[in-house]
Amino acid sequence: MDTQRRVERTAPRLWALLARLAGDGIDEKHDRDPSMCNSLQQLFALYFKFKGLTEKGCQLLNYMGITMSPMWTKNAVTKLSDEAMRAVRKEFDEHLSVVAHDNVYISFRVFSQKLDKDLQNGHGTAATIYTKRDAPRVSQELNHALQEQRAKGMTSPLDEPAILDLIDASRSQVDEHMVDYILRILIHSEEFDLQTYSQRDAPPLQPLPGVKILPSGPDHIAVQHMLGTMDTPEQSYDDNDKVIADILRQLGYKTGEQLKDLGLHDVIFWVGDQLTVDRMRGLWKFRCQDYNSFARMEYLHLSNGWLHLQMALGKSIHKRHLGTESGMGLKHAFCLLERRGLDTVATPGPFHENLERALYTIATARIRACWLAVTRVQNLQDLRQKMADELLTLANEIYDKYVSPMAVDEEAAFQLEVARDWVYAHALTLNHDLLLYIVLDRAIKIGDVGLMECLLPHLLLRFIAGRNSKYTIEVLEMLQGFHKEWPNEVK
């Protein structure tokens, strides 16, 4: 307060300006001191509230003049939450939206003396709404069209010849993107130095166009909204049933008429990990003979999340190619790179991110070695003497000899007549699986949904070979939907 009086006395104009700025939004009738109630205190109160500040801590900071009172903070958070939910409901009613939910784990700290001093742990469910503001709501006829298409598709499931035809039809697109990445590894290396390469602008060195890329830019940004956290854990079928009901309530489906319209006319796109989708698909089966469309959950369209599918692919590659420290698999590379914590698959923590970085590094090293083997040069810098079209031809040759499934088949046929070289066959398979993961990762990052669809039958073979029955079913469900059960508007 002495500092305040000194500033008021020596710099009255400055203090008047600061008092006016700090008093923004204050009711002048109550003659409140602006130094004790301003926008900065309001911001601090909200910030510390969402950082987990206790009520006693808030009272102390309010007494010191740093934040607002606990009651003001509580009322402000309530008003902000209510306003945010109104905005969510408005956008959900007007635009195409996707719902996603998953488990959430919250630790509650104990600050008072209790008989049970252990930490209290809460298991619940968190849900998120993703809204595409450039996409209108689905048509009122889509619900009925989806039910008809599903009924027809269930009578003609995809069989083995149809899946093999899908693999043959999509092989060229997948091969082209693998060859393109092989070329990227060379031209983006330090030894090649693309910026000083004479033909750096030649067409063969330009990025390969996507199969079907989603539109991007400010007008196509998806908006993310968080719903209120639910105290129901996502464990059993009954829990998932309660979670769905709670999410629908938060989205404004409360009256019987609204639920009837939802079951008859609307389609809600719901995305989750494999466990979430499997539980909700089980609810579908249990309710298939209920009396009305809402009870049968015909408004739901389920889809597995691509992030979890990508994580499952990484774990499948890890399981198939881990090997030993003295072998030529991933574990040998992890030891050389000094990447710790990658020997055992782990779901929590940064395992997936660390594994992905290691897979990119290993793939880069192996493909660079293939460049040296095919061109018979001592350094990648020597390849700067070649023309751009020659480099593309060499990239195709590397793919044909060291990556392509045909190379693995030819090696297997050759080994029937001579002693089997298991190390070489494993090296070819590892090269292909690494590039398969990288092509999928790059397709997801740039939104190339056409390439992602082309990769589905190839991922199916990978999961079948890795004996991952759960994601084999998820990929089969997606392929069955694309080719048998989904109308074009759903696709």
GROMACS .gro file of C-alpha atoms in nm:
model
  491
    1MET     CA    1   0.000   0.000   0.000
    2ASP     CA    2   0.295   0.239   0.064
    3THR     CA    3   0.407   0.183  -0.295
    4GLN     CA    4   0.054   0.255  -0.419
    5ARG     CA    5   0.033   0.584  -0.226
    6ARG     CA    6   0.377   0.686  -0.349
    7VAL     CA    7   0.275   0.622  -0.713
    8GLU     CA    8  -0.053   0.811  -0.664
    9ARG     CA    9   0.136   1.111  -0.524
   10THR     CA   10   0.432   1.125  -0.762
   11ALA     CA   11   0.259   1.010  -1.088
   12PRO     CA   12  -0.112   1.086  -1.060
   13ARG     CA   13  -0.178   1.070  -1.433
   14LEU     CA   14  -0.009   0.734  -1.469
   15TRP     CA   15  -0.204   0.602  -1.172
   16ALA     CA   16  -0.531   0.732  -1.315
   17LEU     CA   17  -0.458   0.556  -1.645
   18LEU     CA   18  -0.372   0.229  -1.470
   19ALA     CA   19  -0.680   0.254  -1.247
   20ARG     CA   20  -0.904   0.305  -1.550
   21LEU     CA   21  -0.748   0.005  -1.730
   22ALA     CA   22  -0.770  -0.213  -1.422
   23GLY     CA   23  -1.129  -0.112  -1.357
   24ASP     CA   24  -1.258  -0.248  -1.688
   25GLY     CA   25  -1.600  -0.404  -1.632
   26ILE     CA   26  -1.639  -0.282  -1.271
   27ASP     CA   27  -1.971  -0.149  -1.154
   28GLU     CA   28  -1.896   0.214  -1.063
   29LYS     CA   29  -2.206   0.236  -0.838
   30HIS     CA   30  -2.046   0.015  -0.577
   31ASP     CA   31  -1.734   0.237  -0.557
   32ARG     CA   32  -1.497  -0.059  -0.545
   33ASP     CA   33  -1.122  -0.012  -0.541
   34PRO     CA   34  -0.999  -0.102  -0.891
   35SER     CA   35  -0.664  -0.210  -0.751
   36MET     CA   36  -0.844  -0.488  -0.566
   37CYS     CA   37  -1.071  -0.606  -0.853
   38ASN     CA   38  -0.945  -0.610  -1.212
   39SER     CA   39  -0.920  -0.825  -1.520
   40LEU     CA   40  -0.577  -0.958  -1.425
   41GLN     CA   41  -0.712  -1.095  -1.097
   42GLN     CA   42  -0.995  -1.261  -1.287
   43LEU     CA   43  -0.750  -1.424  -1.528
   44PHE     CA   44  -0.530  -1.540  -1.240
   45ALA     CA   45  -0.832  -1.685  -1.060
   46LEU     CA   46  -0.937  -1.889  -1.365
   47TYR     CA   47  -0.579  -1.995  -1.439
   48PHE     CA   48  -0.506  -2.122  -1.089
   49LYS     CA   49  -0.848  -2.289  -1.071
   50PHE     CA   50  -0.777  -2.499  -1.379
   51LYS     CA   51  -0.427  -2.575  -1.252
   52GLY     CA   52  -0.579  -2.751  -0.951
   53LEU     CA   53  -0.555  -2.479  -0.684
   54THR     CA   54  -0.744  -2.574  -0.368
   55GLU     CA   55  -1.015  -2.355  -0.217
   56LYS     CA   56  -0.792  -2.262   0.077
   57GLY     CA   57  -0.518  -2.158  -0.162
   58CYS     CA   58  -0.767  -1.949  -0.357
   59GLN     CA   59  -0.878  -1.778  -0.034
   60LEU     CA   60  -0.517  -1.695   0.051
   61LEU     CA   61  -0.443  -1.548  -0.293
   62ASN     CA   62  -0.769  -1.351  -0.279
   63TYR     CA   63  -0.670  -1.205   0.060
   64MET     CA   64  -0.336  -1.099  -0.095
   65GLY     CA   65  -0.521  -0.929  -0.383
   66ILE     CA   66  -0.385  -1.167  -0.650
   67THR     CA   67  -0.706  -1.353  -0.744
   68MET     CA   68  -1.079  -1.319  -0.709
   69SER     CA   69  -1.274  -1.493  -0.430
   70PRO     CA   70  -1.347  -1.869  -0.446
   71MET     CA   71  -1.719  -1.801  -0.492
   72TRP     CA   72  -1.653  -1.566  -0.787
   73THR     CA   73  -1.421  -1.825  -0.941
   74LYS     CA   74  -1.675  -2.104  -0.902
   75ASN     CA   75  -1.955  -1.896  -1.056
   76ALA     CA   76  -1.729  -1.783  -1.343
   77VAL     CA   77  -1.629  -2.142  -1.427
   78THR     CA   78  -1.993  -2.249  -1.420
   79LYS     CA   79  -2.095  -1.967  -1.656
   80LEU     CA   80  -1.806  -2.042  -1.893
   81SER     CA   81  -1.895  -2.412  -1.898
   82ASP     CA   82  -2.263  -2.342  -1.965
   83GLU     CA   83  -2.178  -2.103  -2.247
   84ALA     CA   84  -1.932  -2.351  -2.399
   85MET     CA   85  -2.195  -2.629  -2.392
   86ARG     CA   86  -2.447  -2.403  -2.565
   87ALA     CA   87  -2.190  -2.340  -2.840
   88VAL     CA   88  -2.123  -2.714  -2.869
   89ARG     CA   89  -2.493  -2.796  -2.907
   90LYS     CA   90  -2.537  -2.525  -3.169
   91GLU     CA   91  -2.245  -2.647  -3.380
   92PHE     CA   92  -2.347  -3.011  -3.335
   93ASP     CA   93  -2.693  -2.929  -3.470
   94GLU     CA   94  -2.562  -2.732  -3.769
   95HIS     CA   95  -2.246  -2.911  -3.886
   96LEU     CA   96  -2.106  -3.258  -3.937
   97SER     CA   97  -1.955  -3.378  -3.609
   98VAL     CA   98  -1.770  -3.679  -3.475
   99VAL     CA   99  -1.795  -3.804  -3.116
  100ALA     CA  100  -1.504  -3.978  -2.941
  101HIS     CA  101  -1.469  -4.098  -2.584
  102ASP     CA  102  -1.216  -4.294  -2.381
  103ASN     CA  103  -1.109  -4.371  -2.026
  104VAL     CA  104  -0.968  -4.099  -1.802
  105TYR     CA  105  -0.771  -4.154  -1.483
  106ILE     CA  106  -0.769  -3.878  -1.220
  107SER     CA  107  -0.583  -3.875  -0.887
  108PHE     CA  108  -0.748  -3.683  -0.604
  109ARG     CA  109  -0.505  -3.547  -0.347
  110VAL     CA  110  -0.589  -3.545   0.025
  111PHE     CA  111  -0.510  -3.223   0.216
  112SER     CA  112  -0.686  -3.296   0.545
  113GLN     CA  113  -0.618  -3.553   0.817
  114LYS     CA  114  -0.809  -3.875   0.749
  115LEU     CA  115  -0.804  -4.232   0.870
  116ASP     CA  116  -0.736  -4.343   0.512
  117LYS     CA  117  -0.433  -4.144   0.403
  118ASP     CA  118  -0.392  -4.315   0.067
  119LEU     CA  119  -0.454  -4.118  -0.249
  120GLN     CA  120  -0.804  -4.145  -0.392
  121ASN     CA  121  -0.805  -4.249  -0.757
  122GLY     CA  122  -1.098  -4.182  -0.986
  123HIS     CA  123  -1.181  -4.371  -1.303
  124GLY     CA  124  -1.413  -4.197  -1.546
  125THR     CA  125  -1.471  -4.119  -1.910
  126ALA     CA  126  -1.380  -3.812  -2.115
  127ALA     CA  127  -1.557  -3.726  -2.440
  128THR     CA  128  -1.471  -3.491  -2.725
  129ILE     CA  129  -1.672  -3.351  -3.017
  130TYR     CA  130  -1.491  -3.276  -3.345
  131THR     CA  131  -1.690  -3.042  -3.570
  132LYS     CA  132  -1.627  -2.972  -3.939
  133ARG     CA  133  -1.768  -2.624  -3.994
  134ASP     CA  134  -1.731  -2.654  -4.372
  135ALA     CA  135  -1.951  -2.966  -4.378
  136PRO     CA  136  -2.331  -2.956  -4.330
  137ARG     CA  137  -2.526  -3.203  -4.122
  138VAL     CA  138  -2.608  -3.536  -4.279
  139SER     CA  139  -2.935  -3.562  -4.467
  140GLN     CA  140  -3.254  -3.679  -4.296
  141GLU     CA  141  -3.272  -3.978  -4.533
  142LEU     CA  142  -2.924  -4.110  -4.448
  143ASN     CA  143  -3.038  -4.307  -4.142
  144HIS     CA  144  -3.285  -4.514  -4.344
  145ALA     CA  145  -3.043  -4.553  -4.637
  146LEU     CA  146  -2.770  -4.674  -4.399
  147GLN     CA  147  -2.999  -4.940  -4.248
  148GLU     CA  148  -3.096  -5.068  -4.593
  149GLN     CA  149  -2.735  -5.080  -4.712
  150ARG     CA  150  -2.626  -5.259  -4.395
  151ALA     CA  151  -2.897  -5.522  -4.443
  152LYS     CA  152  -2.786  -5.584  -4.800
  153GLY     CA  153  -2.417  -5.589  -4.712
  154MET     CA  154  -2.462  -5.849  -4.437
  155THR     CA  155  -2.589  -6.097  -4.697
  156SER     CA  156  -2.271  -6.064  -4.908
  157PRO     CA  157  -1.961  -6.038  -4.687
  158LEU     CA  158  -1.617  -5.991  -4.837
  159ASP     CA  159  -1.451  -6.323  -4.913
  160GLU     CA  160  -1.087  -6.412  -4.975
  161PRO     CA  161  -1.089  -6.358  -5.356
  162ALA     CA  162  -1.246  -6.014  -5.310
  163ILE     CA  163  -0.979  -5.913  -5.058
  164LEU     CA  164  -0.701  -6.034  -5.289
  165ASP     CA  165  -0.857  -5.828  -5.570
  166LEU     CA  166  -0.850  -5.521  -5.342
  167ILE     CA  167  -0.481  -5.584  -5.272
  168ASP     CA  168  -0.401  -5.609  -5.644
  169ALA     CA  169  -0.606  -5.296  -5.724
  170SER     CA  170  -0.431  -5.085  -5.457
  171ARG     CA  171  -0.078  -5.224  -5.492
  172SER     CA  172   0.034  -4.968  -5.751
  173GLN     CA  173  -0.056  -4.669  -5.529
  174VAL     CA  174   0.114  -4.821  -5.224
  175ASP     CA  175   0.423  -4.916  -5.426
  176GLU     CA  176   0.453  -4.565  -5.572
  177HIS     CA  177   0.453  -4.405  -5.228
  178MET     CA  178   0.709  -4.652  -5.096
  179VAL     CA  179   0.935  -4.577  -5.395
  180ASP     CA  180   0.880  -4.204  -5.338
  181TYR     CA  181   0.996  -4.233  -4.977
  182ILE     CA  182   1.301  -4.435  -5.084
  183LEU     CA  183   1.389  -4.144  -5.313
  184ARG     CA  184   1.320  -3.889  -5.032
  185ILE     CA  185   1.568  -4.069  -4.805
  186LEU     CA  186   1.843  -4.012  -5.062
  187ILE     CA  187   1.776  -3.654  -5.169
  188HIS     CA  188   1.718  -3.532  -4.812
  189SER     CA  189   2.043  -3.678  -4.681
  190GLU     CA  190   2.324  -3.441  -4.585
  191GLU     CA  191   2.562  -3.606  -4.830
  192PHE     CA  192   2.336  -3.549  -5.128
  193ASP     CA  193   2.269  -3.180  -5.042
  194LEU     CA  194   1.955  -3.124  -5.246
  195GLN     CA  195   1.976  -2.744  -5.232
  196THR     CA  196   2.289  -2.742  -5.452
  197TYR     CA  197   2.179  -3.027  -5.679
  198SER     CA  198   2.146  -2.904  -6.040
  199GLN     CA  199   1.815  -3.082  -6.107
  200ARG     CA  200   1.646  -3.026  -5.772
  201ASP     CA  201   1.336  -2.883  -5.948
  202ALA     CA  202   1.302  -3.173  -6.194
  203PRO     CA  203   0.959  -3.348  -6.195
  204PRO     CA  204   1.090  -3.688  -6.074
  205LEU     CA  205   1.211  -3.524  -5.751
  206GLN     CA  206   0.886  -3.343  -5.672
  207PRO     CA  207   0.661  -3.482  -5.396
  208LEU     CA  208   0.422  -3.748  -5.516
  209PRO     CA  209   0.060  -3.624  -5.531
  210GLY     CA  210  -0.178  -3.790  -5.290
  211VAL     CA  211  -0.448  -4.035  -5.391
  212LYS     CA  212  -0.725  -3.828  -5.230
  213ILE     CA  213  -0.620  -3.556  -4.985
  214LEU     CA  214  -0.867  -3.380  -4.760
  215PRO     CA  215  -0.897  -3.003  -4.818
  216SER     CA  216  -0.687  -2.792  -4.583
  217GLY     CA  217  -0.661  -2.428  -4.482
  218PRO     CA  218  -0.837  -2.191  -4.243
  219ASP     CA  219  -1.179  -2.268  -4.393
  220HIS     CA  220  -1.144  -2.643  -4.332
  221ILE     CA  221  -1.015  -2.658  -3.975
  222ALA     CA  222  -1.194  -2.904  -3.748
  223VAL     CA  223  -1.298  -2.753  -3.416
  224GLN     CA  224  -1.251  -2.956  -3.100
  225HIS     CA  225  -1.490  -2.931  -2.802
  226MET     CA  226  -1.454  -3.115  -2.473
  227LEU     CA  227  -1.765  -3.241  -2.297
  228GLY     CA  228  -1.806  -3.271  -1.923
  229THR     CA  229  -1.606  -3.552  -1.767
  230MET     CA  230  -1.826  -3.844  -1.657
  231ASP     CA  231  -1.763  -4.044  -1.340
  232THR     CA  232  -1.865  -4.369  -1.512
  233PRO     CA  233  -1.564  -4.588  -1.600
  234GLU     CA  234  -1.561  -4.736  -1.949
  235GLN     CA  235  -1.527  -5.100  -1.848
  236SER     CA  236  -1.842  -5.306  -1.900
  237TYR     CA  237  -2.123  -5.298  -2.153
  238ASP     CA  238  -2.347  -5.136  -1.892
  239ASP     CA  239  -2.088  -4.863  -1.832
  240ASN     CA  240  -2.069  -4.784  -2.203
  241ASP     CA  241  -2.448  -4.772  -2.217
  242LYS     CA  242  -2.449  -4.512  -1.937
  243VAL     CA  243  -2.170  -4.314  -2.107
  244ILE     CA  244  -2.364  -4.296  -2.436
  245ALA     CA  245  -2.677  -4.180  -2.252
  246ASP     CA  246  -2.478  -3.913  -2.064
  247ILE     CA  247  -2.313  -3.784  -2.383
  248LEU     CA  248  -2.650  -3.763  -2.559
  249ARG     CA  249  -2.787  -3.570  -2.262
  250GLN     CA  250  -2.499  -3.322  -2.278
  251LEU     CA  251  -2.563  -3.278  -2.651
  252GLY     CA  252  -2.924  -3.182  -2.583
  253TYR     CA  253  -3.110  -3.508  -2.644
  254LYS     CA  254  -3.336  -3.511  -2.337
  255THR     CA  255  -3.702  -3.539  -2.432
  256GLY     CA  256  -3.872  -3.845  -2.576
  257GLU     CA  257  -3.946  -3.663  -2.902
  258GLN     CA  258  -3.582  -3.568  -2.947
  259LEU     CA  259  -3.470  -3.927  -2.887
  260LYS     CA  260  -3.732  -4.049  -3.135
  261ASP     CA  261  -3.604  -3.810  -3.404
  262LEU     CA  262  -3.248  -3.924  -3.327
  263GLY     CA  263  -3.338  -4.290  -3.382
  264LEU     CA  264  -3.540  -4.226  -3.700
  265HIS     CA  265  -3.352  -3.953  -3.885
  266ASP     CA  266  -3.005  -3.878  -3.746
  267VAL     CA  267  -2.669  -4.051  -3.776
  268ILE     CA  268  -2.397  -3.985  -3.519
  269PHE     CA  269  -2.041  -4.078  -3.618
  270TRP     CA  270  -1.865  -4.231  -3.319
  271VAL     CA  271  -1.491  -4.304  -3.307
  272GLY     CA  272  -1.284  -4.480  -3.043
  273ASP     CA  273  -1.007  -4.727  -2.977
  274GLN     CA  274  -1.054  -5.097  -3.041
  275LEU     CA  275  -1.192  -5.170  -2.694
  276THR     CA  276  -1.443  -4.884  -2.710
  277VAL     CA  277  -1.570  -4.979  -3.055
  278ASP     CA  278  -1.588  -5.346  -2.958
  279ARG     CA  279  -1.797  -5.268  -2.648
  280MET     CA  280  -2.036  -5.046  -2.844
  281ARG     CA  281  -2.061  -5.304  -3.122
  282GLY     CA  282  -2.153  -5.557  -2.854
  283LEU     CA  283  -2.434  -5.329  -2.735
  284TRP     CA  284  -2.553  -5.319  -3.094
  285LYS     CA  285  -2.582  -5.698  -3.099
  286PHE     CA  286  -2.755  -5.718  -2.761
  287ARG     CA  287  -3.018  -5.465  -2.868
  288CYS     CA  288  -3.078  -5.581  -3.223
  289GLN     CA  289  -3.430  -5.704  -3.139
  290ASP     CA  290  -3.547  -5.409  -2.928
  291TYR     CA  291  -3.876  -5.239  -3.009
  292ASN     CA  292  -3.765  -4.910  -3.168
  293SER     CA  293  -3.477  -4.767  -3.370
  294PHE     CA  294  -3.341  -4.559  -3.082
  295ALA     CA  295  -3.324  -4.860  -2.849
  296ARG     CA  296  -3.155  -5.058  -3.127
  297MET     CA  297  -2.898  -4.774  -3.153
  298GLU     CA  298  -2.946  -4.748  -3.529
  299TYR     CA  299  -2.832  -4.385  -3.516
  300LEU     CA  300  -2.473  -4.492  -3.435
  301HIS     CA  301  -2.203  -4.528  -3.696
  302LEU     CA  302  -1.892  -4.679  -3.536
  303SER     CA  303  -1.538  -4.646  -3.664
  304ASN     CA  304  -1.202  -4.742  -3.521
  305GLY     CA  305  -0.956  -4.459  -3.463
  306TRP     CA  306  -0.657  -4.451  -3.698
  307LEU     CA  307  -0.413  -4.350  -3.425
  308HIS     CA  308  -0.484  -4.671  -3.235
  309LEU     CA  309  -0.462  -4.871  -3.557
  310GLN     CA  310  -0.124  -4.714  -3.626
  311MET     CA  311  -0.009  -4.796  -3.273
  312ALA     CA  312  -0.124  -5.155  -3.320
  313LEU     CA  313   0.076  -5.176  -3.644
  314GLY     CA  314   0.388  -5.049  -3.468
  315LYS     CA  315   0.345  -5.307  -3.192
  316SER     CA  316   0.291  -5.581  -3.452
  317ILE     CA  317   0.616  -5.488  -3.627
  318HIS     CA  318   0.792  -5.475  -3.290
  319LYS     CA  319   0.665  -5.824  -3.200
  320ARG     CA  320   0.752  -5.973  -3.541
  321HIS     CA  321   1.099  -5.824  -3.584
  322LEU     CA  322   1.237  -5.767  -3.231
  323GLY     CA  323   1.497  -6.043  -3.246
  324THR     CA  324   1.802  -6.046  -3.018
  325GLU     CA  325   2.096  -5.817  -2.945
  326SER     CA  326   2.329  -6.035  -3.151
  327GLY     CA  327   2.085  -6.078  -3.438
  328MET     CA  328   1.982  -5.842  -3.718
  329GLY     CA  329   1.638  -5.738  -3.586
  330LEU     CA  330   1.507  -5.431  -3.410
  331LYS     CA  331   1.664  -5.514  -3.075
  332HIS     CA  332   2.010  -5.513  -3.232
  333ALA     CA  333   1.936  -5.168  -3.378
  334PHE     CA  334   1.796  -5.041  -3.045
  335CYS     CA  335   2.123  -5.135  -2.876
  336LEU     CA  336   2.336  -4.964  -3.142
  337LEU     CA  337   2.121  -4.649  -3.122
  338GLU     CA  338   2.117  -4.666  -2.740
  339ARG     CA  339   1.737  -4.642  -2.738
  340ARG     CA  340   1.637  -4.764  -2.396
  341GLY     CA  341   1.293  -4.884  -2.292
  342LEU     CA  342   1.197  -5.029  -2.630
  343ASP     CA  343   1.256  -5.396  -2.556
  344THR     CA  344   0.909  -5.444  -2.407
  345VAL     CA  345   0.583  -5.310  -2.549
  346ALA     CA  346   0.411  -5.062  -2.318
  347THR     CA  347   0.078  -4.884  -2.359
  348PRO     CA  348   0.121  -4.591  -2.113
  349GLY     CA  349   0.395  -4.337  -2.144
  350PRO     CA  350   0.592  -4.226  -2.452
  351PHE     CA  351   0.660  -4.579  -2.582
  352HIS     CA  352   0.476  -4.531  -2.911
  353GLU     CA  353   0.647  -4.199  -2.986
  354ASN     CA  354   0.991  -4.340  -2.904
  355LEU     CA  355   0.923  -4.651  -3.111
  356GLU     CA  356   0.810  -4.445  -3.409
  357ARG     CA  357   1.126  -4.233  -3.400
  358ALA     CA  358   1.336  -4.549  -3.384
  359LEU     CA  359   1.148  -4.706  -3.678
  360TYR     CA  360   1.209  -4.396  -3.891
  361THR     CA  361   1.580  -4.396  -3.800
  362ILE     CA  362   1.621  -4.768  -3.871
  363ALA     CA  363   1.435  -4.744  -4.202
  364THR     CA  364   1.652  -4.451  -4.311
  365ALA     CA  365   1.974  -4.637  -4.232
  366ARG     CA  366   1.862  -4.956  -4.408
  367ILE     CA  367   1.744  -4.776  -4.722
  368ARG     CA  368   2.069  -4.575  -4.741
  369ALA     CA  369   2.257  -4.904  -4.728
  370CYS     CA  370   2.037  -5.029  -5.014
  371TRP     CA  371   2.130  -4.721  -5.220
  372LEU     CA  372   2.498  -4.802  -5.172
  373ALA     CA  373   2.442  -5.170  -5.258
  374VAL     CA  374   2.248  -5.103  -5.579
  375THR     CA  375   2.463  -4.819  -5.715
  376ARG     CA  376   2.797  -4.964  -5.591
  377VAL     CA  377   2.924  -4.623  -5.479
  378GLN     CA  378   3.121  -4.548  -5.164
  379ASN     CA  379   2.926  -4.239  -5.061
  380LEU     CA  380   2.579  -4.103  -5.134
  381GLN     CA  381   2.743  -3.782  -5.250
  382ASP     CA  382   2.859  -3.964  -5.562
  383LEU     CA  383   2.495  -4.000  -5.674
  384ARG     CA  384   2.476  -3.624  -5.736
  385GLN     CA  385   2.632  -3.696  -6.075
  386LYS     CA  386   2.321  -3.884  -6.190
  387MET     CA  387   2.015  -3.726  -6.352
  388ALA     CA  388   1.684  -3.703  -6.170
  389ASP     CA  389   1.513  -3.965  -6.385
  390GLU     CA  390   1.805  -4.203  -6.323
  391LEU     CA  391   1.760  -4.161  -5.947
  392LEU     CA  392   1.391  -4.247  -5.977
  393THR     CA  393   1.481  -4.558  -6.179
  394LEU     CA  394   1.730  -4.663  -5.911
  395ALA     CA  395   1.466  -4.607  -5.639
  396ASN     CA  396   1.234  -4.845  -5.824
  397GLU     CA  397   1.517  -5.096  -5.851
  398ILE     CA  398   1.577  -5.078  -5.475
  399TYR     CA  399   1.209  -5.140  -5.414
  400ASP     CA  400   1.200  -5.436  -5.651
  401LYS     CA  401   1.511  -5.600  -5.503
  402TYR     CA  402   1.497  -5.520  -5.133
  403VAL     CA  403   1.143  -5.414  -5.035
  404SER     CA  404   0.876  -5.558  -5.262
  405PRO     CA  405   0.675  -5.862  -5.145
  406MET     CA  406   0.764  -6.012  -5.484
  407ALA     CA  407   1.131  -6.002  -5.383
  408VAL     CA  408   1.045  -6.198  -5.068
  409ASP     CA  409   0.850  -6.452  -5.274
  410GLU     CA  410   1.134  -6.490  -5.523
  411GLU     CA  411   1.383  -6.537  -5.241
  412ALA     CA  412   1.157  -6.802  -5.083
  413ALA     CA  413   1.129  -6.986  -5.416
  414PHE     CA  414   1.506  -6.971  -5.460
  415GLN     CA  415   1.562  -7.104  -5.110
  416LEU     CA  416   1.360  -7.415  -5.186
  417GLU     CA  417   1.651  -7.535  -5.399
  418VAL     CA  418   1.940  -7.423  -5.176
  419ALA     CA  419   2.001  -7.370  -4.806
  420ARG     CA  420   1.755  -7.118  -4.663
  421ASP     CA  421   1.901  -6.774  -4.585
  422TRP     CA  422   1.664  -6.673  -4.309
  423VAL     CA  423   1.856  -6.355  -4.226
  424TYR     CA  424   1.823  -6.221  -4.580
  425ALA     CA  425   1.453  -6.312  -4.603
  426HIS     CA  426   1.391  -6.144  -4.266
  427ALA     CA  427   1.576  -5.832  -4.384
  428LEU     CA  428   1.352  -5.801  -4.690
  429THR     CA  429   1.036  -5.844  -4.481
  430LEU     CA  430   1.154  -5.587  -4.225
  431ASN     CA  431   1.223  -5.332  -4.501
  432HIS     CA  432   0.871  -5.375  -4.636
  433ASP     CA  433   0.704  -5.352  -4.294
  434LEU     CA  434   0.902  -5.039  -4.200
  435LEU     CA  435   0.800  -4.863  -4.521
  436LEU     CA  436   0.441  -4.979  -4.476
  437TYR     CA  437   0.433  -4.807  -4.135
  438ILE     CA  438   0.596  -4.490  -4.268
  439VAL     CA  439   0.362  -4.462  -4.567
  440LEU     CA  440   0.063  -4.501  -4.333
  441ASP     CA  441   0.202  -4.241  -4.093
  442ARG     CA  442   0.266  -3.988  -4.372
  443ALA     CA  443  -0.081  -4.049  -4.521
  444ILE     CA  444  -0.247  -3.977  -4.186
  445LYS     CA  445  -0.040  -3.662  -4.130
  446ILE     CA  446  -0.130  -3.503  -4.464
  447GLY     CA  447  -0.490  -3.631  -4.466
  448ASP     CA  448  -0.454  -3.855  -4.771
  449VAL     CA  449  -0.768  -4.058  -4.703
  450GLY     CA  450  -0.746  -4.219  -5.047
  451LEU     CA  451  -0.407  -4.371  -4.967
  452MET     CA  452  -0.530  -4.472  -4.620
  453GLU     CA  453  -0.811  -4.666  -4.785
  454CYS     CA  454  -0.565  -4.828  -5.027
  455LEU     CA  455  -0.354  -4.941  -4.731
  456LEU     CA  456  -0.639  -5.121  -4.555
  457PRO     CA  457  -0.608  -5.462  -4.732
  458HIS     CA  458  -0.230  -5.454  -4.688
  459LEU     CA  459  -0.271  -5.377  -4.317
  460LEU     CA  460  -0.513  -5.668  -4.298
  461LEU     CA  461  -0.239  -5.907  -4.415
  462ARG     CA  462   0.004  -5.756  -4.164
  463PHE     CA  463  -0.236  -5.810  -3.872
  464ILE     CA  464  -0.321  -6.162  -3.988
  465ALA     CA  465   0.049  -6.248  -4.009
  466GLY     CA  466   0.107  -6.089  -3.667
  467ARG     CA  467  -0.184  -6.289  -3.519
  468ASN     CA  468  -0.356  -5.972  -3.401
  469SER     CA  469  -0.713  -6.097  -3.417
  470LYS     CA  470  -0.871  -5.782  -3.273
  471TYR     CA  471  -0.737  -5.540  -3.532
  472THR     CA  472  -0.784  -5.799  -3.804
  473ILE     CA  473  -1.155  -5.777  -3.722
  474GLU     CA  474  -1.146  -5.395  -3.714
  475VAL     CA  475  -0.982  -5.372  -4.058
  476LEU     CA  476  -1.225  -5.628  -4.195
  477GLU     CA  477  -1.517  -5.426  -4.055
  478MET     CA  478  -1.383  -5.115  -4.226
  479LEU     CA  479  -1.333  -5.292  -4.560
  480GLN     CA  480  -1.678  -5.448  -4.536
  481GLY     CA  481  -1.825  -5.104  -4.472
  482PHE     CA  482  -1.641  -4.935  -4.758
  483HIS     CA  483  -1.730  -5.195  -5.016
  484LYS     CA  484  -2.060  -5.342  -4.895
  485GLU     CA  485  -2.243  -5.162  -4.616
  486TRP     CA  486  -2.192  -4.784  -4.629
  487PRO     CA  487  -2.376  -4.538  -4.857
  488ASN     CA  488  -2.161  -4.282  -5.036
  489GLU     CA  489  -2.253  -4.007  -4.788
  490VAL     CA  490  -2.120  -4.219  -4.501
  491LYS     CA  491  -1.800  -4.304  -4.691
   0.00000   0.00000   0.00000
